Short mmCIF file of C-alpha atoms in Angstrom, two decimals:
data_model
loop_
_atom_site.label_atom_id
_atom_site.label_comp_id
_atom_site.label_asym_id
_atom_site.label_seq_id
_atom_site.Cartn_x
_atom_site.Cartn_y
_atom_site.Cartn_z
CA TRP A 15 19.25 200.82 206.97
CA PRO A 16 21.39 198.08 208.66
CA THR A 17 20.46 198.03 212.50
CA THR A 18 20.94 196.10 215.71
CA ARG A 19 20.21 196.14 219.26
CA ALA A 20 22.40 196.04 222.17
CA ASP A 21 22.66 193.60 225.18
CA GLY A 22 22.19 194.21 228.70
CA GLU A 23 25.47 194.76 229.16
CA ALA A 24 25.66 197.61 226.46
CA ARG A 25 27.67 194.96 223.68
CA PHE A 26 26.50 194.90 220.03
CA GLU A 27 26.95 192.82 216.99
CA ALA A 28 25.79 193.53 213.25
CA THR A 29 26.94 190.41 210.95
CA GLY A 30 26.13 190.02 207.36
CA LEU A 31 26.61 192.87 206.15
CA PRO A 32 28.18 193.79 203.00
CA ALA A 33 31.13 195.51 201.56
CA GLY A 34 30.69 198.93 202.12
CA THR A 35 31.10 202.54 204.18
CA TYR A 36 28.94 202.78 207.27
CA GLU A 37 28.33 205.69 209.34
CA LEU A 38 27.61 204.56 212.90
CA GLU A 39 24.58 205.90 214.85
CA VAL A 40 22.41 205.34 218.14
CA ALA A 41 19.45 205.60 219.71
CA PRO A 42 18.54 205.68 223.07
CA GLN A 43 15.81 203.93 222.46
CA GLN A 44 13.79 201.80 219.65
CA GLY A 45 11.72 204.32 218.80
CA GLY A 46 14.29 206.99 219.47
CA PRO A 47 15.80 209.66 217.34
CA TRP A 48 18.84 208.31 215.80
CA LEU A 49 21.91 210.34 216.79
CA GLU A 50 25.05 210.75 214.85
CA THR A 51 28.15 209.44 216.26
CA GLY A 52 31.12 211.02 213.95
CA ILE A 53 31.76 207.26 213.67
CA SER A 54 32.73 206.31 210.15
CA VAL A 55 33.60 202.40 209.13
CA SER A 56 34.60 200.54 205.89
CA LEU A 57 34.19 197.06 205.39
CA GLU A 58 35.51 194.64 202.77
CA ASN A 59 34.02 191.26 201.94
CA GLY A 60 34.84 188.79 204.70
CA GLU A 61 36.19 191.58 207.21
CA ALA A 62 35.43 192.01 210.56
CA LEU A 63 35.82 194.74 212.77
CA GLU A 64 35.78 194.46 216.73
CA GLY A 65 35.88 196.51 219.64
CA LEU A 66 34.28 199.64 218.71
CA VAL A 67 33.33 201.99 221.34
CA LEU A 68 30.33 204.77 220.31
CA ILE A 69 29.89 206.97 223.13
CA MET A 70 25.92 208.83 223.15
CA PRO A 71 26.42 212.14 222.07
CA ASP A 72 24.89 214.71 225.14
CA LEU A 73 21.15 215.17 225.56
CA ALA A 74 19.81 218.73 226.43
CA GLY A 75 16.46 220.26 227.15
CA ARG A 76 13.19 220.34 229.20
CA THR A 77 11.87 217.19 231.40
CA VAL A 78 8.76 216.11 231.68
CA SER A 79 7.99 213.33 234.07
CA GLY A 80 4.93 212.30 236.02
CA ARG A 81 2.68 209.17 237.24
CA ILE A 82 -0.16 207.52 235.86
CA ARG A 83 -2.97 205.67 237.52
CA ASP A 84 -6.52 205.19 237.26
CA ALA A 85 -9.64 206.49 238.85
CA GLN A 86 -8.85 204.50 242.27
CA GLY A 87 -5.52 205.31 242.13
CA ARG A 88 -4.00 201.82 241.12
CA ILE A 89 -0.65 202.53 239.06
CA ILE A 90 -1.03 201.92 235.31
CA ALA A 91 2.02 200.10 233.79
CA GLY A 92 2.64 200.63 230.13
CA ALA A 93 0.62 203.11 229.16
CA GLN A 94 1.94 205.53 225.97
CA VAL A 95 3.56 208.75 226.65
CA ALA A 96 3.62 211.31 223.74
CA ALA A 97 4.82 214.85 223.54
CA SER A 98 4.11 216.33 220.31
CA GLN A 99 4.36 219.94 218.34
CA GLY A 100 3.60 221.60 215.36
CA ASN A 101 -0.11 220.38 214.05
CA ARG A 102 -0.38 218.45 217.79
CA MET A 103 -1.05 214.97 216.03
CA PRO A 104 -0.43 212.76 218.54
CA PHE A 105 1.47 209.26 218.09
CA GLY A 106 3.58 210.53 215.43
CA PHE A 107 7.42 210.10 214.58
CA GLY A 108 9.81 212.58 216.09
CA SER A 109 11.92 215.07 214.10
CA MET A 110 15.07 214.09 212.59
CA ASP A 111 17.52 217.36 213.34
CA ASP A 112 15.90 217.29 216.73
CA ALA A 113 18.20 215.54 218.88
CA ALA A 114 16.01 214.45 222.04
CA THR A 115 16.16 211.27 223.59
CA LEU A 116 13.16 209.23 224.38
CA ALA A 117 13.38 207.32 227.94
CA ALA A 118 11.03 205.78 230.21
CA GLN A 119 12.90 205.14 233.67
CA SER A 120 11.83 203.40 236.74
CA LYS A 121 12.97 203.31 240.38
CA ASP A 122 15.96 201.35 239.55
CA ALA A 123 17.08 203.47 236.33
CA ARG A 124 16.11 200.32 234.42
CA LYS A 125 14.58 201.90 230.60
CA THR A 126 11.41 200.20 229.81
CA GLY A 127 10.53 199.55 225.83
CA MET A 128 9.63 202.14 223.60
CA TYR A 129 6.03 202.29 221.19
CA GLY A 130 6.97 203.64 218.10
CA GLY A 131 8.89 204.12 215.01
CA ALA A 132 11.77 205.54 212.66
CA PRO A 133 12.39 209.12 213.17
CA GLY A 134 10.53 211.19 210.71
CA ILE A 135 8.19 213.94 209.96
CA LEU A 136 4.41 213.21 209.99
CA GLY A 137 2.00 216.54 209.33
CA MET A 138 0.50 218.56 206.80
CA PRO A 139 2.51 220.39 204.30
CA GLY A 140 4.06 223.49 206.29
CA MET A 141 2.90 222.41 209.55
CA PRO A 142 5.85 220.03 210.26
CA SER A 143 4.84 217.64 213.97
CA ARG A 144 7.39 216.48 215.98
CA SER A 145 6.16 213.63 218.41
CA TYR A 146 7.94 211.46 221.05
CA SER A 147 6.60 208.69 223.10
CA VAL A 148 7.62 206.30 226.01
CA LEU A 149 5.91 203.81 228.07
CA SER A 150 5.02 204.41 231.68
CA ASN A 151 6.62 201.60 233.95
CA GLU A 152 5.52 198.83 236.45
CA ASP A 153 5.45 201.69 238.84
CA GLY A 154 3.61 204.06 236.83
CA LEU A 155 6.27 206.27 236.24
CA TYR A 156 7.28 208.39 232.96
CA ARG A 157 10.11 210.57 232.00
CA VAL A 158 10.54 212.62 228.64
CA VAL A 159 13.80 214.24 228.39
CA GLY A 160 15.67 216.98 225.56
CA LEU A 161 12.54 218.76 224.55
CA ASN A 162 13.32 222.30 223.75
CA GLU A 163 11.48 225.36 224.88
CA GLU A 164 8.57 225.31 222.99
CA GLN A 165 4.91 224.71 223.82
CA TRP A 166 4.47 220.83 224.10
CA SER A 167 0.85 218.45 224.14
CA VAL A 168 1.34 215.60 226.04
CA HIS A 169 -1.19 212.63 225.67
CA VAL A 170 -1.51 209.58 227.31
CA SER A 171 -3.78 206.32 226.11
CA HIS A 172 -3.52 202.68 227.13
CA TRP A 173 -5.89 200.01 225.08
CA LYS A 174 -7.80 199.92 228.92
CA TYR A 175 -8.47 203.63 229.52
CA CYS A 176 -9.81 207.11 227.75
CA ARG A 177 -6.88 209.06 226.25
CA GLU A 178 -6.15 212.32 228.27
CA ASN A 179 -4.21 215.42 226.48
CA ARG A 180 -2.35 217.99 228.54
CA ASP A 181 -0.47 221.40 227.28
CA ILE A 182 2.59 222.64 228.29
CA GLU A 183 3.71 226.10 228.29
CA ALA A 184 6.74 227.28 226.15
CA GLY A 185 9.59 227.59 228.37
CA PRO A 186 12.98 226.52 229.52
CA ALA A 187 11.63 224.70 233.31
CA ASP A 188 11.47 221.29 233.72
CA VAL A 189 7.86 219.78 234.28
CA THR A 190 7.68 217.24 237.23
CA GLY A 191 4.44 216.37 238.81
CA LEU A 192 3.16 215.89 235.43
CA ASP A 193 0.39 213.24 236.70
CA PHE A 194 -2.20 211.66 234.97
CA ILE A 195 -5.72 210.24 236.15
CA LEU A 196 -7.38 207.92 233.45
CA ARG A 197 -10.75 206.91 233.57
CA ARG A 198 -11.78 202.95 232.08
CA LEU A 199 -13.54 202.64 228.92
CA ALA A 200 -16.50 201.55 228.95
CA ALA A 201 -18.35 198.62 229.62
CA VAL A 202 -21.51 197.40 227.62
CA GLU A 203 -23.97 194.30 228.70
CA GLY A 204 -26.73 193.23 226.18
CA ARG A 205 -28.55 190.61 224.43
CA ALA A 206 -28.91 189.22 220.89
CA THR A 207 -31.92 188.62 219.26
CA HIS A 208 -33.98 187.97 216.43
CA ALA A 209 -34.73 190.50 214.47
CA GLU A 210 -38.39 189.32 213.56
CA THR A 211 -39.43 186.76 216.35
CA GLY A 212 -37.61 188.47 219.09
CA GLU A 213 -36.57 185.01 220.54
CA PRO A 214 -32.78 185.15 221.54
CA VAL A 215 -29.63 184.10 218.97
CA THR A 216 -27.79 181.90 221.62
CA GLN A 217 -24.66 181.35 219.11
CA PHE A 218 -22.59 184.54 217.79
CA GLU A 219 -19.72 186.22 217.64
CA VAL A 220 -18.99 189.76 219.34
CA ARG A 221 -16.09 191.78 218.02
CA GLU A 222 -14.06 193.18 221.14
CA LYS A 223 -10.43 194.59 221.86
CA VAL A 224 -7.25 192.43 222.95
CA PRO A 225 -3.89 193.18 223.82
CA ASP A 226 -1.31 193.36 220.63
CA PRO A 227 0.61 190.64 220.58
CA ASN A 228 3.16 192.57 219.28
CA ASN A 229 3.21 195.01 221.85
CA PRO A 230 2.63 193.01 224.96
CA GLU A 231 3.27 196.24 227.05
CA GLY A 232 -0.28 197.45 226.56
CA SER A 233 -0.43 200.61 224.94
CA SER A 234 -1.74 199.48 221.94
CA TYR A 235 -5.17 196.55 221.35
CA VAL A 236 -6.18 194.72 217.92
CA GLU A 237 -9.69 194.20 217.40
CA GLN A 238 -11.08 189.99 217.15
CA TYR A 239 -14.11 188.41 217.31
CA ARG A 240 -15.18 185.99 220.58
CA GLU A 241 -17.55 183.23 220.23
CA VAL A 242 -20.31 183.89 222.85
CA HIS A 243 -22.81 180.94 223.66
CA HIS A 244 -25.89 181.81 226.57
CA PRO A 245 -29.49 180.33 226.20
CA ASP A 246 -30.85 184.16 226.89
CA GLY A 247 -28.05 185.59 223.86
CA ARG A 248 -26.41 187.48 226.66
CA PHE A 249 -23.00 189.09 226.18
CA ARG A 250 -20.47 191.85 227.80
CA ILE A 251 -17.98 193.41 225.87
CA GLU A 252 -15.42 195.79 227.72
CA HIS A 253 -12.96 198.57 226.65
CA LEU A 254 -15.22 200.31 224.46
CA ASP A 255 -14.30 204.04 223.11
CA THR A 256 -16.17 206.91 224.16
CA PRO A 257 -18.50 208.85 224.33
CA ARG A 258 -19.81 206.59 220.85
CA ALA A 259 -19.38 202.58 221.31
CA ALA A 260 -19.05 200.54 217.89
CA ILE A 261 -21.23 196.97 218.84
CA ALA A 262 -20.26 194.49 216.15
CA ILE A 263 -22.09 191.08 216.03
CA ARG A 264 -22.01 188.44 213.38
CA ALA A 265 -24.35 185.20 213.73
CA ASN A 266 -24.60 182.17 210.98
CA GLY A 267 -27.76 182.58 209.18
CA PHE A 268 -27.82 186.48 209.88
CA VAL A 269 -26.72 189.71 208.51
CA ASP A 270 -23.48 191.38 210.54
CA ALA A 271 -24.58 193.72 212.36
CA GLU A 272 -22.91 196.90 213.75
CA ARG A 273 -24.49 199.46 216.50
CA VAL A 274 -23.38 202.28 218.04
CA PHE A 275 -24.41 203.92 221.27
CA LEU A 276 -23.56 206.22 223.49
CA VAL A 277 -21.21 205.41 226.49
CA SER A 278 -19.45 207.10 229.67
CA PRO A 279 -16.34 206.09 230.95
CA ASP A 280 -15.80 204.26 233.92
CA THR A 281 -19.69 202.93 233.34
CA THR A 282 -21.41 199.91 232.65
CA THR A 283 -23.72 200.44 230.00
CA ARG A 284 -26.95 197.64 230.17
CA ASP A 285 -29.81 196.12 228.49
CA VAL A 286 -28.85 197.39 225.07
CA VAL A 287 -30.31 194.71 222.59
CA ILE A 288 -28.49 193.93 219.35
CA ALA A 289 -31.46 192.79 216.70
CA LEU A 290 -30.13 190.76 213.85
CA GLU A 291 -31.82 190.38 210.74
CA PRO A 292 -32.18 186.94 208.85
CA ALA A 293 -29.75 186.89 206.25
CA ARG A 294 -31.74 187.44 202.87
CA ALA A 295 -30.88 187.31 199.04
CA LEU A 296 -31.40 189.47 195.88
CA GLU A 297 -31.51 188.46 192.43
CA GLY A 298 -31.93 190.61 189.73
CA LEU A 299 -30.90 191.13 185.69
CA VAL A 300 -28.80 192.90 183.78
CA ARG A 301 -29.65 194.02 180.60
CA ASP A 302 -28.54 197.17 178.20
CA TRP A 303 -30.67 199.62 176.49
CA ALA A 304 -31.72 196.78 173.46
CA GLY A 305 -32.76 194.21 175.95
CA GLN A 306 -29.47 192.20 175.53
CA PRO A 307 -27.99 190.15 178.57
CA VAL A 308 -24.81 191.81 180.06
CA PRO A 309 -22.29 189.22 181.12
CA ASP A 310 -19.34 189.81 183.57
CA ALA A 311 -21.03 193.29 184.97
CA GLU A 312 -19.61 193.58 188.66
CA ILE A 313 -22.85 194.04 191.13
CA ARG A 314 -22.29 195.43 194.42
CA LEU A 315 -24.19 197.05 197.23
CA GLY A 316 -23.64 200.60 197.12
CA GLY A 317 -22.00 202.35 194.36
CA PRO A 318 -19.15 201.51 191.26
CA ASP A 319 -16.25 201.94 193.69
CA GLY A 320 -17.65 198.89 196.15
CA ARG A 321 -17.39 201.27 199.35
CA GLN A 322 -20.27 198.66 200.87
CA ALA A 323 -20.40 194.75 200.97
CA GLY A 324 -21.52 192.59 198.44
CA ALA A 325 -20.12 191.78 195.23
CA THR A 326 -20.54 189.07 192.57
CA LYS A 327 -20.51 189.37 188.43
CA THR A 328 -23.27 188.12 186.06
CA ARG A 329 -23.49 185.02 184.27
CA THR A 330 -23.86 184.69 180.98
CA ASP A 331 -27.47 185.80 180.58
CA GLY A 332 -26.88 188.80 182.62
CA SER A 333 -28.46 187.27 185.79
CA PHE A 334 -26.75 187.34 189.53
CA ARG A 335 -27.45 186.69 192.95
CA LEU A 336 -26.55 188.07 196.20
CA GLU A 337 -26.24 186.75 199.47
CA ASN A 338 -26.62 188.24 203.11
CA ILE A 339 -28.75 191.71 201.69
CA PRO A 340 -29.22 193.74 204.98
CA SER A 341 -32.42 195.77 205.19
CA SER A 342 -30.38 199.11 205.22
CA ALA A 343 -29.19 198.23 201.65
CA GLU A 344 -30.74 201.00 199.85
CA VAL A 345 -28.96 200.39 196.09
CA VAL A 346 -27.34 197.59 193.76
CA THR A 347 -25.18 199.18 190.90
CA ALA A 348 -23.67 197.02 187.73
CA SER A 349 -20.84 198.56 186.25
CA HIS A 350 -19.04 197.27 182.96
CA PRO A 351 -16.18 198.53 181.29
CA ASP A 352 -18.51 198.79 177.85
CA TYR A 353 -21.43 201.42 179.58
CA ALA A 354 -22.26 203.80 182.22
CA PRO A 355 -23.05 202.78 185.30
CA GLY A 356 -26.59 201.66 186.14
CA TRP A 357 -28.68 201.05 189.51
CA ALA A 358 -31.52 200.07 191.22
CA ASP A 359 -33.29 201.74 194.30
CA LEU A 360 -33.74 198.94 197.45
CA THR A 361 -36.44 198.53 199.81
CA PRO A 362 -36.26 195.75 202.97
CA GLU A 363 -38.96 193.99 201.34
CA THR A 364 -37.30 193.77 197.21
CA ARG A 365 -36.21 189.91 196.14
CA ARG A 366 -35.90 190.88 192.57
CA VAL A 367 -34.42 194.09 190.73
CA ALA A 368 -33.80 194.93 187.04
CA ILE A 369 -30.86 197.31 185.94
CA THR A 370 -30.55 198.59 182.50
CA LEU A 371 -27.16 199.66 181.26
CA TYR A 372 -26.68 202.54 178.44
CA GLU A 373 -23.80 203.35 176.52
CA GLY A 374 -23.86 206.85 178.57
CA GLY A 375 -23.25 210.50 177.44
CA LEU A 376 -20.14 212.97 177.51
CA VAL A 377 -19.38 215.79 179.16
CA GLU A 378 -16.99 218.21 178.33
CA GLY A 379 -15.65 221.80 178.90
CA VAL A 380 -13.69 224.01 180.43
CA VAL A 381 -12.78 224.91 184.35
CA ARG A 382 -12.12 228.69 183.97
CA VAL A 383 -10.14 229.62 187.50
CA ASP A 384 -8.96 233.30 188.71
CA GLY A 385 -5.59 232.55 189.37
CA TYR A 386 -5.60 231.84 193.05
CA ALA A 387 -6.19 228.19 192.60
CA THR A 388 -5.41 224.79 190.23
CA VAL A 389 -8.16 222.33 189.30
CA ASP A 390 -7.25 219.00 190.72
CA LYS A 391 -10.16 216.89 188.74
CA VAL A 392 -13.46 217.20 187.39
CA GLY A 393 -16.22 214.19 187.75
CA VAL A 394 -20.24 213.72 187.53
CA ILE A 395 -22.40 213.09 190.65
CA HIS A 396 -24.76 210.83 189.33
CA LEU A 397 -28.24 211.48 191.12
CA ARG A 398 -30.54 209.00 192.16
CA SER A 399 -33.54 211.09 192.74
CA ARG A 400 -34.50 214.49 190.65
CA SER A 401 -33.65 217.88 192.21
CA GLY A 402 -36.69 219.08 189.61
CA GLY A 403 -34.21 221.43 188.25
CA ASP A 404 -32.71 222.86 191.71
CA LEU A 405 -29.44 222.62 193.24
CA ARG A 406 -30.60 223.61 196.03
CA SER A 407 -32.38 220.64 196.34
CA ALA A 408 -29.40 218.22 195.92
CA LEU A 409 -27.50 220.14 198.45
CA PRO A 410 -25.19 219.60 200.67
CA ILE A 411 -24.48 216.69 198.63
CA PRO A 412 -24.81 213.63 200.62
CA GLU A 413 -21.79 211.74 201.41
CA GLU A 414 -22.53 208.61 200.27
CA LEU A 415 -23.53 210.07 196.77
CA LEU A 416 -19.88 211.87 196.86
CA LEU A 417 -18.37 208.24 197.67
CA TYR A 418 -20.19 205.96 195.63
CA TRP A 419 -21.42 207.94 192.38
CA THR A 420 -19.05 210.03 190.94
CA THR A 421 -17.22 209.76 187.59
CA GLU A 422 -14.06 211.48 187.89
CA GLN A 423 -11.07 212.18 186.22
CA ALA A 424 -7.67 214.65 186.47
CA CYS A 425 -8.45 217.74 184.36
CA ALA A 426 -5.77 219.35 181.88
CA ALA A 427 -3.33 221.92 182.58
CA ASP A 428 -5.54 224.62 180.71
CA GLY A 429 -8.89 223.61 182.91
CA ALA A 430 -10.39 221.30 179.62
CA PHE A 431 -12.33 218.23 180.73
CA GLN A 432 -13.77 215.47 179.16
CA ILE A 433 -15.45 212.65 180.63
CA GLY A 434 -17.30 209.67 179.29
CA ARG A 435 -19.62 207.00 180.21
CA VAL A 436 -21.85 209.22 182.22
CA THR A 437 -25.01 207.42 183.15
CA PRO A 438 -28.06 208.95 181.28
CA GLY A 439 -30.39 211.87 183.72
CA GLU A 440 -29.58 214.50 186.28
CA ALA A 441 -26.38 215.02 187.88
CA VAL A 442 -24.12 217.45 189.33
CA LEU A 443 -21.05 218.77 187.13
CA LEU A 444 -18.04 218.77 190.09
CA ALA A 445 -14.86 220.49 189.94
CA ASP A 446 -12.28 220.19 192.64
CA LEU A 447 -10.17 223.13 193.38
CA ASN A 448 -6.85 222.99 195.32
CA ALA A 449 -6.27 226.61 196.48
CA ALA A 450 -4.12 225.67 199.63
CA GLN A 451 -0.98 227.42 198.08
CA ALA A 452 -2.35 230.29 198.73
CA GLY A 453 -3.42 229.61 202.18
CA LEU A 454 -7.06 229.17 201.63
CA SER A 455 -9.68 226.30 201.61
CA ASP A 456 -10.20 223.94 199.20
CA LEU A 457 -13.21 224.70 196.88
CA HIS A 458 -15.65 222.78 194.75
CA VAL A 459 -17.64 224.03 192.00
CA LEU A 460 -21.05 222.34 190.97
CA ARG A 461 -23.52 222.29 188.26
CA LEU A 462 -26.48 220.82 187.84
CA ILE A 463 -26.67 219.20 183.92
CA GLU A 464 -28.83 216.65 182.29
CA VAL A 465 -26.94 213.86 180.96
CA SER A 466 -28.45 212.02 177.47
CA ASP A 467 -27.09 208.80 176.17
CA ARG A 468 -24.77 208.60 173.45
CA ARG A 469 -24.95 212.75 173.35
CA THR A 470 -22.36 214.89 174.34
CA ILE A 471 -23.29 218.21 176.26
CA SER A 472 -20.67 221.00 176.45
CA VAL A 473 -19.79 223.04 180.18
CA ASP A 474 -17.48 225.67 180.71
CA LEU A 475 -17.28 227.16 184.89
CA MET A 476 -16.09 230.07 185.09
CA LEU A 477 -14.65 230.63 188.76
CA PRO A 478 -15.40 234.21 190.13
CA PRO A 479 -13.12 235.90 192.51
CA GLY A 480 -13.09 234.10 195.88
CA ASP A 481 -11.56 236.77 198.47
CA SER A 482 -14.62 236.35 201.23
CA SER A 483 -14.38 234.50 204.03
CA LEU A 484 -16.99 232.71 206.62
CA GLU A 485 -16.58 232.21 210.37
CA CYS A 486 -19.43 230.26 212.34
CA ARG A 487 -19.03 229.40 216.16
CA VAL A 488 -21.25 226.77 216.90
CA THR A 489 -22.42 225.56 220.33
CA HIS A 490 -24.52 223.21 222.40
CA GLY A 491 -26.48 224.34 225.25
CA GLY A 492 -23.86 227.46 225.88
CA THR A 493 -20.67 225.05 225.39
CA PRO A 494 -18.36 225.13 221.98
CA TYR A 495 -19.42 221.95 219.79
CA SER A 496 -16.80 219.90 218.19
CA LYS A 497 -17.25 217.75 215.13
CA VAL A 498 -19.83 219.91 213.50
CA TYR A 499 -19.88 219.07 209.41
CA CYS A 500 -20.42 222.60 208.06
CA THR A 501 -21.09 222.80 204.05
CA ALA A 502 -21.09 226.59 202.99
CA ALA A 503 -22.63 226.92 199.57
CA VAL A 504 -22.35 230.27 197.86
CA TRP A 505 -24.58 231.04 194.67
CA THR A 506 -23.33 233.01 191.90
CA SER A 507 -23.98 234.03 188.45
CA THR A 508 -21.53 231.97 186.76
CA VAL A 509 -21.90 228.56 188.15
CA ASP A 510 -24.42 226.98 190.16
CA ALA A 511 -22.55 227.07 193.53
CA ILE A 512 -19.27 226.84 194.83
CA VAL A 513 -19.28 224.55 197.95
CA ALA A 514 -16.54 224.45 200.39
CA SER A 515 -16.35 222.05 203.81
CA ALA A 516 -14.75 222.46 207.23
CA SER A 517 -15.46 220.87 210.45
CA SER A 518 -15.57 222.54 214.25
CA GLY A 519 -12.60 221.84 216.49
CA ARG A 520 -12.54 222.03 220.45
CA ASP A 521 -13.24 225.53 220.40
CA GLY A 522 -16.57 224.82 217.58
CA LEU A 523 -15.10 227.42 215.58
CA ILE A 524 -15.18 226.80 211.56
CA ARG A 525 -13.67 228.98 209.05
CA ILE A 526 -13.82 229.03 205.24
CA ASP A 527 -11.42 230.98 203.37
CA GLY A 528 -11.44 231.91 199.45
CA LEU A 529 -14.92 231.78 199.01
CA PRO A 530 -16.81 234.28 196.44
CA ALA A 531 -18.96 237.13 197.39
CA GLY A 532 -23.16 236.20 197.27
CA ARG A 533 -25.86 233.97 198.59
CA CYS A 534 -24.37 231.39 201.13
CA THR A 535 -26.49 228.29 202.35
CA ILE A 536 -24.92 227.02 205.70
CA HIS A 537 -25.27 223.43 206.50
CA LEU A 538 -24.69 222.11 209.87
CA ALA A 539 -24.30 218.62 210.76
CA PRO A 540 -23.30 217.12 213.99
CA ARG A 541 -21.01 213.74 213.76
CA GLY A 542 -23.88 211.48 215.02
CA ASP A 543 -27.59 211.48 215.72
CA GLU A 544 -27.95 213.32 218.78
CA ASP A 545 -29.16 216.75 216.61
CA ALA A 546 -30.59 217.51 213.67
CA PRO A 547 -28.90 219.54 211.44
CA VAL A 548 -29.67 223.13 210.71
CA VAL A 549 -29.34 225.19 207.60
CA VAL A 550 -28.94 229.06 207.90
CA GLU A 551 -28.96 231.57 204.71
CA THR A 552 -26.13 234.79 204.55
CA PHE A 553 -24.15 236.16 202.58
CA THR A 554 -20.79 236.41 201.53
CA HIS A 555 -19.05 240.11 201.05
CA PRO A 556 -16.11 240.74 198.65
CA GLY A 557 -12.76 240.49 201.04
CA ALA A 558 -14.89 240.34 204.07
CA ALA A 559 -15.50 237.77 206.58
CA THR A 560 -19.08 236.87 207.32
CA ARG A 561 -19.62 235.75 210.64
CA GLN A 562 -22.36 233.28 211.65
CA ASP A 563 -23.14 232.38 215.51
CA VAL A 564 -25.53 228.50 215.60
CA ALA A 565 -26.76 226.87 218.74
CA PHE A 566 -28.03 223.73 219.19
#
């Protein structure tokens, strides 16, 4: 809708409005909620209305205020302070029906600018998130007015500092003196070298954060590359996220490199070495099962959906060439609408490949669900290496296979499905079930299948009742371990496996509902490479919760 902004004397002017009737609303600040004034005006073409007086509605509720400093006691201006409710998602938008003001006031009551957008609901269905944000002023002070008496979480962020969070208990009392001490983001000093010779790379670019030019107050940032010229290949990068910092470097004649390091706030990590691989090329030939060249086939590193880098098309003779191939590339794929996808495995020494495309097989069947879930989609995950007929050796299916190798389509209302152009070989048939409407976890039904070229196979999946739960408490050194990814596979007599996944929260807890009863394999993988995955065997029981404590 049309908006305008009042000047320093609270005067406003809106021009260029088409004829019509308008309900006038006001917002205390940019990014604040829109409040009704009760004034309605009608305009004819060419008509002008002057002298309108808008009265700001009364705002009531709790006030939260405080000051923001760094670890050395220095004032931090332009920090974003967000008070949020519901699903505790910071930096969302305010609720349309919650008349709260978002005002950051300095000593002379001058209001600073706001960071945010129009009010609305942000969050998962059934879990609305109310979130209001202000900026600290030049004295480091912030003030949020108009919060209700429920519990709130306050989140503070600045592009140069680590985020801090604090919970406010429910109640009518104002909260004053809620001060925050922010620690500076990490810095890294290191060298860029030639991966094969160890010699320094003297000219390159590093990715770093800089203030967002569209938000100069300092609460947000953008990333861009900066040129570096140094005879020893040395560089320094500041304002890196903790505890894992991603260092990205690119240089002519080398493959772009990105490495992740563990870093600490208020600390500079030194002597980091980024080895740049010389750019290499990959050539290949794509033919069909009869030996005929396949022109215009799309070639990518990764899977058919192209989540990884590199893309080209085959020439009329079926040949192709890809530049700047990293040594980490494991597979190159070829896709064409007339064939099933094909691929070839890569090693760091691979310079030439041959890919054969087949017409593909047809997989059809029905997914029968026991009433508490709906079938979202059915797909086929192509396995690059054979599992020997045992699905357990293919689970948990690596994330890269789920992303790159799935051929999928929506399932009919009666659970029927039909998937064509499926690559011959061993694969996993996967049905995604949506049980969220019943308050349960999303589930995946898996069956190991063998696909033949130009053949049809029929597979029916029967999902048994799912009234069992799994609860895991994950710790590391006796303390809760967050961000651990859990995959739980239950083996039944009607399908090969029913798989669900979830991640641990700050309390280290993982809960998965809606599982059937049976033998259960739990695979726990921490984010990052600090700890090796842990596999636990247990059982789920009808109508009961299985509890499992896992220590890393």
